[in-house]
PDB file of C-alpha atoms and ligand atoms in Angstrom:
ATOM      1  CA  MET A  30      -0.024   0.039  -0.030  1.00  0.00           C
ATOM      2  CA  ALA A  31       1.106   3.566  -0.403  1.00  0.00           C
ATOM      3  CA  LEU A  32       0.125   7.015   0.568  1.00  0.00           C
ATOM      4  CA  LEU A  33      -1.248   9.124  -2.273  1.00  0.00           C
ATOM      5  CA  ASN A  34      -0.705  12.826  -2.732  1.00  0.00           C
ATOM      6  CA  ILE A  35      -4.010  14.725  -2.059  1.00  0.00           C
ATOM      7  CA  LEU A  36      -4.705  17.629  -4.472  1.00  0.00           C
ATOM      8  CA  ARG A  37      -5.385  20.922  -2.796  1.00  0.00           C
ATOM      9  CA  TYR A  38      -7.900  23.526  -3.737  1.00  0.00           C
ATOM     10  CA  PRO A  39      -7.873  25.441  -6.134  1.00  0.00           C
ATOM     11  CA  ASP A  40      -5.977  22.787  -8.230  1.00  0.00           C
ATOM     12  CA  PRO A  41      -7.889  22.705 -11.519  1.00  0.00           C
ATOM     13  CA  ARG A  42      -7.631  18.867 -11.498  1.00  0.00           C
ATOM     14  CA  LEU A  43     -10.278  18.900  -8.567  1.00  0.00           C
ATOM     15  CA  HIS A  44     -12.772  20.046 -11.265  1.00  0.00           C
ATOM     16  CA  LYS A  45     -12.416  16.976 -13.616  1.00  0.00           C
ATOM     17  CA  ILE A  46     -15.497  14.773 -13.942  1.00  0.00           C
ATOM     18  CA  ALA A  47     -14.757  11.105 -13.052  1.00  0.00           C
ATOM     19  CA  ALA A  48     -15.682   8.283 -15.349  1.00  0.00           C
ATOM     20  CA  PRO A  49     -17.505   5.172 -14.210  1.00  0.00           C
ATOM     21  CA  VAL A  50     -15.472   2.030 -13.237  1.00  0.00           C
ATOM     22  CA  THR A  51     -15.999  -0.597 -16.015  1.00  0.00           C
ATOM     23  CA  GLU A  52     -13.577  -3.398 -14.750  1.00  0.00           C
ATOM     24  CA  PHE A  53     -14.312  -4.838 -11.315  1.00  0.00           C
ATOM     25  CA  GLY A  54     -12.159  -7.269  -9.275  1.00  0.00           C
ATOM     26  CA  THR A  55      -8.937  -6.220 -10.790  1.00  0.00           C
ATOM     27  CA  ASP A  56      -5.623  -5.911  -8.849  1.00  0.00           C
ATOM     28  CA  ARG A  57      -5.401  -2.321 -10.147  1.00  0.00           C
ATOM     29  CA  LEU A  58      -8.772  -1.438  -8.520  1.00  0.00           C
ATOM     30  CA  ARG A  59      -8.084  -3.273  -5.184  1.00  0.00           C
ATOM     31  CA  LYS A  60      -4.808  -1.408  -5.015  1.00  0.00           C
ATOM     32  CA  LEU A  61      -6.390   1.954  -5.676  1.00  0.00           C
ATOM     33  CA  VAL A  62      -9.061   1.367  -2.942  1.00  0.00           C
ATOM     34  CA  ALA A  63      -6.436   0.113  -0.557  1.00  0.00           C
ATOM     35  CA  ASP A  64      -4.195   3.171  -1.148  1.00  0.00           C
ATOM     36  CA  MET A  65      -7.070   5.568  -0.913  1.00  0.00           C
ATOM     37  CA  ALA A  66      -8.224   4.011   2.499  1.00  0.00           C
ATOM     38  CA  GLU A  67      -4.687   4.268   3.761  1.00  0.00           C
ATOM     39  CA  THR A  68      -4.317   7.817   2.548  1.00  0.00           C
ATOM     40  CA  MET A  69      -7.750   8.790   4.254  1.00  0.00           C
ATOM     41  CA  TYR A  70      -6.886   7.233   7.613  1.00  0.00           C
ATOM     42  CA  ASP A  71      -3.506   8.674   7.653  1.00  0.00           C
ATOM     43  CA  ALA A  72      -4.658  12.204   6.874  1.00  0.00           C
ATOM     44  CA  PRO A  73      -6.951  11.748   8.967  1.00  0.00           C
ATOM     45  CA  GLY A  74     -10.226  12.054   7.330  1.00  0.00           C
ATOM     46  CA  VAL A  75     -13.640  10.508   7.198  1.00  0.00           C
ATOM     47  CA  GLY A  76     -13.967  10.302   3.331  1.00  0.00           C
ATOM     48  CA  LEU A  77     -11.958  10.570   0.194  1.00  0.00           C
ATOM     49  CA  ALA A  78     -12.893  10.631  -3.501  1.00  0.00           C
ATOM     50  CA  ALA A  79     -10.397   9.374  -6.152  1.00  0.00           C
ATOM     51  CA  THR A  80     -10.673  12.667  -7.834  1.00  0.00           C
ATOM     52  CA  GLN A  81      -8.687  14.076  -4.878  1.00  0.00           C
ATOM     53  CA  VAL A  82      -5.881  11.766  -5.637  1.00  0.00           C
ATOM     54  CA  ASP A  83      -5.864  12.641  -9.333  1.00  0.00           C
ATOM     55  CA  VAL A  84      -7.579   9.444 -10.304  1.00  0.00           C
ATOM     56  CA  HIS A  85     -10.732  10.436 -12.306  1.00  0.00           C
ATOM     57  CA  GLU A  86     -13.013   7.393 -11.778  1.00  0.00           C
ATOM     58  CA  ARG A  87     -16.091   6.990  -9.693  1.00  0.00           C
ATOM     59  CA  VAL A  88     -14.521   5.580  -6.571  1.00  0.00           C
ATOM     60  CA  VAL A  89     -15.098   6.860  -2.917  1.00  0.00           C
ATOM     61  CA  THR A  90     -13.907   5.548   0.482  1.00  0.00           C
ATOM     62  CA  ILE A  91     -15.736   6.519   3.703  1.00  0.00           C
ATOM     63  CA  ASP A  92     -15.469   5.659   7.341  1.00  0.00           C
ATOM     64  CA  VAL A  93     -17.463   7.865   9.777  1.00  0.00           C
ATOM     65  CA  SER A  94     -17.132   5.515  12.742  1.00  0.00           C
ATOM     66  CA  GLU A  95     -15.667   6.645  15.965  1.00  0.00           C
ATOM     67  CA  ALA A  96     -13.116   3.633  16.027  1.00  0.00           C
ATOM     68  CA  GLN A  97     -12.297   4.206  12.199  1.00  0.00           C
ATOM     69  CA  ASP A  98     -12.919   0.532  11.632  1.00  0.00           C
ATOM     70  CA  LYS A  99     -15.805   0.614   9.433  1.00  0.00           C
ATOM     71  CA  LEU A 100     -14.602   1.266   5.980  1.00  0.00           C
ATOM     72  CA  ILE A 101     -17.258   1.623   3.158  1.00  0.00           C
ATOM     73  CA  VAL A 102     -16.055   1.546  -0.431  1.00  0.00           C
ATOM     74  CA  PHE A 103     -18.460   2.966  -2.962  1.00  0.00           C
ATOM     75  CA  ILE A 104     -17.953   2.350  -6.601  1.00  0.00           C
ATOM     76  CA  ASN A 105     -20.032   4.076  -9.341  1.00  0.00           C
ATOM     77  CA  PRO A 106     -22.391   5.422  -6.490  1.00  0.00           C
ATOM     78  CA  GLU A 107     -25.736   6.965  -7.449  1.00  0.00           C
ATOM     79  CA  ILE A 108     -28.227   8.632  -5.207  1.00  0.00           C
ATOM     80  CA  THR A 109     -31.548   7.109  -5.719  1.00  0.00           C
ATOM     81  CA  TRP A 110     -33.508   9.085  -3.308  1.00  0.00           C
ATOM     82  CA  ALA A 111     -33.019  12.252  -1.182  1.00  0.00           C
ATOM     83  CA  SER A 112     -35.184  13.563   1.612  1.00  0.00           C
ATOM     84  CA  ASP A 113     -37.043  16.985   1.326  1.00  0.00           C
ATOM     85  CA  GLU A 114     -35.788  17.568   4.957  1.00  0.00           C
ATOM     86  CA  LYS A 115     -32.381  19.367   4.864  1.00  0.00           C
ATOM     87  CA  GLN A 116     -29.596  19.560   7.384  1.00  0.00           C
ATOM     88  CA  VAL A 117     -26.747  22.074   7.643  1.00  0.00           C
ATOM     89  CA  TYR A 118     -23.492  20.607   8.626  1.00  0.00           C
ATOM     90  CA  ASP A 119     -20.056  22.302   9.064  1.00  0.00           C
ATOM     91  CA  GLU A 120     -17.991  20.517   6.346  1.00  0.00           C
ATOM     92  CA  GLY A 121     -14.282  20.231   5.845  1.00  0.00           C
ATOM     93  CA  CYS A 122     -12.309  18.609   3.103  1.00  0.00           C
ATOM     94  CA  LEU A 123      -8.805  17.127   2.823  1.00  0.00           C
ATOM     95  CA  SER A 124      -8.392  19.250  -0.312  1.00  0.00           C
ATOM     96  CA  VAL A 125      -9.231  22.333   1.597  1.00  0.00           C
ATOM     97  CA  PRO A 126      -7.133  22.128   4.811  1.00  0.00           C
ATOM     98  CA  GLY A 127      -8.120  24.187   7.847  1.00  0.00           C
ATOM     99  CA  VAL A 128     -11.453  25.448   6.361  1.00  0.00           C
ATOM    100  CA  TYR A 129     -14.813  24.455   7.764  1.00  0.00           C
ATOM    101  CA  ASP A 130     -18.118  25.966   6.854  1.00  0.00           C
ATOM    102  CA  GLY A 131     -21.839  25.175   6.781  1.00  0.00           C
ATOM    103  CA  VAL A 132     -23.373  23.541   3.912  1.00  0.00           C
ATOM    104  CA  GLU A 133     -27.099  22.530   3.429  1.00  0.00           C
ATOM    105  CA  ARG A 134     -27.889  19.206   1.968  1.00  0.00           C
ATOM    106  CA  PRO A 135     -30.769  16.678   2.087  1.00  0.00           C
ATOM    107  CA  ALA A 136     -30.632  15.133   5.595  1.00  0.00           C
ATOM    108  CA  GLN A 137     -31.250  11.494   4.420  1.00  0.00           C
ATOM    109  CA  VAL A 138     -30.220   9.775   1.182  1.00  0.00           C
ATOM    110  CA  LYS A 139     -30.428   6.354  -0.368  1.00  0.00           C
ATOM    111  CA  VAL A 140     -27.414   5.328  -2.294  1.00  0.00           C
ATOM    112  CA  ARG A 141     -26.854   2.495  -4.704  1.00  0.00           C
ATOM    113  CA  ALA A 142     -23.182   1.568  -5.420  1.00  0.00           C
ATOM    114  CA  PHE A 143     -20.887  -1.418  -6.129  1.00  0.00           C
ATOM    115  CA  ASP A 144     -18.010  -3.023  -4.104  1.00  0.00           C
ATOM    116  CA  VAL A 145     -14.624  -3.763  -5.613  1.00  0.00           C
ATOM    117  CA  ASP A 146     -15.881  -7.112  -6.991  1.00  0.00           C
ATOM    118  CA  GLY A 147     -18.855  -5.446  -8.672  1.00  0.00           C
ATOM    119  CA  LYS A 148     -21.476  -6.586  -6.119  1.00  0.00           C
ATOM    120  CA  GLU A 149     -24.262  -4.051  -5.929  1.00  0.00           C
ATOM    121  CA  PHE A 150     -25.396  -2.776  -2.536  1.00  0.00           C
ATOM    122  CA  ASN A 151     -27.807  -0.156  -1.173  1.00  0.00           C
ATOM    123  CA  ILE A 152     -27.411   2.124   1.846  1.00  0.00           C
ATOM    124  CA  ASP A 153     -29.752   4.331   3.691  1.00  0.00           C
ATOM    125  CA  ALA A 154     -27.727   7.177   5.120  1.00  0.00           C
ATOM    126  CA  ASP A 155     -28.445   9.943   7.476  1.00  0.00           C
ATOM    127  CA  GLY A 156     -26.403  12.315   9.835  1.00  0.00           C
ATOM    128  CA  LEU A 157     -22.668  12.364   9.062  1.00  0.00           C
ATOM    129  CA  LEU A 158     -22.804   9.533   6.605  1.00  0.00           C
ATOM    130  CA  ALA A 159     -25.303  11.262   4.507  1.00  0.00           C
ATOM    131  CA  VAL A 160     -23.269  14.550   4.441  1.00  0.00           C
ATOM    132  CA  CYS A 161     -20.088  12.541   3.610  1.00  0.00           C
ATOM    133  CA  ILE A 162     -21.433  10.594   0.737  1.00  0.00           C
ATOM    134  CA  GLN A 163     -22.965  13.652  -0.819  1.00  0.00           C
ATOM    135  CA  HIS A 164     -19.785  15.638  -0.418  1.00  0.00           C
ATOM    136  CA  GLU A 165     -17.552  12.892  -1.966  1.00  0.00           C
ATOM    137  CA  MET A 166     -20.053  12.379  -4.812  1.00  0.00           C
ATOM    138  CA  ASP A 167     -19.776  16.071  -5.488  1.00  0.00           C
ATOM    139  CA  HIS A 168     -15.918  15.583  -5.942  1.00  0.00           C
ATOM    140  CA  LEU A 169     -16.584  12.891  -8.545  1.00  0.00           C
ATOM    141  CA  MET A 170     -18.513  15.604 -10.436  1.00  0.00           C
ATOM    142  CA  GLY A 171     -15.702  18.066 -10.042  1.00  0.00           C
ATOM    143  CA  LYS A 172     -17.266  19.961  -7.370  1.00  0.00           C
ATOM    144  CA  VAL A 173     -15.506  21.122  -4.160  1.00  0.00           C
ATOM    145  CA  PHE A 174     -17.745  21.998  -1.066  1.00  0.00           C
ATOM    146  CA  VAL A 175     -16.522  25.746  -1.020  1.00  0.00           C
ATOM    147  CA  GLU A 176     -18.413  26.106  -4.312  1.00  0.00           C
ATOM    148  CA  TYR A 177     -21.516  26.184  -2.022  1.00  0.00           C
ATOM    149  CA  LEU A 178     -20.262  29.205  -0.094  1.00  0.00           C
ATOM    150  CA  SER A 179     -20.558  32.897  -1.257  1.00  0.00           C
ATOM    151  CA  PRO A 180     -18.112  34.102  -3.828  1.00  0.00           C
ATOM    152  CA  LEU A 181     -16.584  36.287  -1.217  1.00  0.00           C
ATOM    153  CA  LYS A 182     -15.892  33.530   1.245  1.00  0.00           C
ATOM    154  CA  ARG A 183     -14.695  31.265  -1.706  1.00  0.00           C
ATOM    155  CA  ASN A 184     -12.201  33.890  -2.823  1.00  0.00           C
ATOM    156  CA  ARG A 185     -10.960  34.446   0.708  1.00  0.00           C
ATOM    157  CA  ILE A 186     -10.286  30.573   0.988  1.00  0.00           C
ATOM    158  CA  LYS A 187      -8.612  30.526  -2.279  1.00  0.00           C
ATOM    159  CA  ALA A 188      -6.342  33.407  -1.549  1.00  0.00           C
ATOM    160  CA  LYS A 189      -5.467  31.898   1.969  1.00  0.00           C
ATOM    161  CA  LEU A 190      -4.587  28.479   0.382  1.00  0.00           C
ATOM    162  CA  GLN A 191      -2.599  29.898  -2.420  1.00  0.00           C
ATOM    163  CA  LYS A 192      -0.598  32.008   0.106  1.00  0.00           C
ATOM    164  CA  GLU A 193      -0.051  28.873   2.001  1.00  0.00           C
ATOM    165  CA  GLU A 194       1.057  26.906  -1.073  1.00  0.00           C
ATOM    166  CA  ARG A 195       3.591  29.753  -2.072  1.00  0.00           C
ATOM    167  CA  GLY A 196       4.933  29.504   1.608  1.00  0.00           C
ATOM    168  CA  MET A 197       5.448  25.750   1.450  1.00  0.00           C
ATOM    169  CA  ALA A 198       7.103  26.110  -1.976  1.00  0.00           C
ATOM    170  CA  ARG A 199       9.381  28.670  -0.474  1.00  0.00           C
ATOM    171  CA  ASP A 200      10.231  26.550   2.466  1.00  0.00           C
ATOM    172  CA  ALA A 201      10.994  23.502   0.248  1.00  0.00           C
ATOM    173  CA  ALA A 202      13.375  25.745  -1.916  1.00  0.00           C
ATOM    174  CA  GLN A 203      15.133  27.031   1.228  1.00  0.00           C
ATOM    175  CA  ARG A 204      15.574  23.580   2.439  1.00  0.00           C
ATOM    176  CA  SER A 205      17.087  22.346  -0.764  1.00  0.00           C
ATOM    177  CA  ALA A 206      19.295  25.487  -1.038  1.00  0.00           C
ATOM    178  CA  ARG A 207      20.733  24.713   2.356  1.00  0.00           C
ATOM    179  CA  ARG A 208      21.788  21.224   1.399  1.00  0.00           C
TER     180      ARG A 208
HETATM  181 NI1   NI B 316     -13.722  16.671   0.214  1.00  0.00          NI
END
C-alpha cells in the first residue's frame, strides 16, 4: 500500500469529472481502494474521492465510525432518493485544509453502489454519513464544497490556500538550497 498525494484547492484537476469504473475485481482497482483508504486514515479524514488523488474514476472511500474501523467503499455510487428535509453541517475537506463551513444538503439519502468485486449494494444514510456521501459524490462531479459558499468567502479561502502553497514552495526551496 502507499500514501497518495491529495490535491489541494484550487488545483484545476479537482474540477475534472470522473468516469464510471468498468472493470471490477482487478488488482489495479483493489490497489487504488487500499491506497485511498490508507491515505484517508493517515490524513486523517472520514472520506476521500478518487478525484482528490488525481484518479478520475467513480471511487469513494468513507469511514465515519468513531473507531475508524468501518470502511465503506462506494464504486459508481448513485443517489436513488433524497429527503425533502435538509440539514446544515459544518463541512471540511482534505483538499481544503483548515477550512470548515456550513453546507445545507438533504438530511437523508439512499445510495446504490458497487463494491470492488462489482457486487451491488444499497445504503440508507443519515447524519454524518449522508453528509459525507454527498460531499464525496460532488468531488466525482468536479465540485468542491467551497463552491456552495458565497463568492466572497470562496475567494478568501482561495487566497489563503494559495498563500500557504507559496509558503510551502518557498520553505522547500530554502531547504534544498541549504543542502
Ligand atoms: Ni472533500
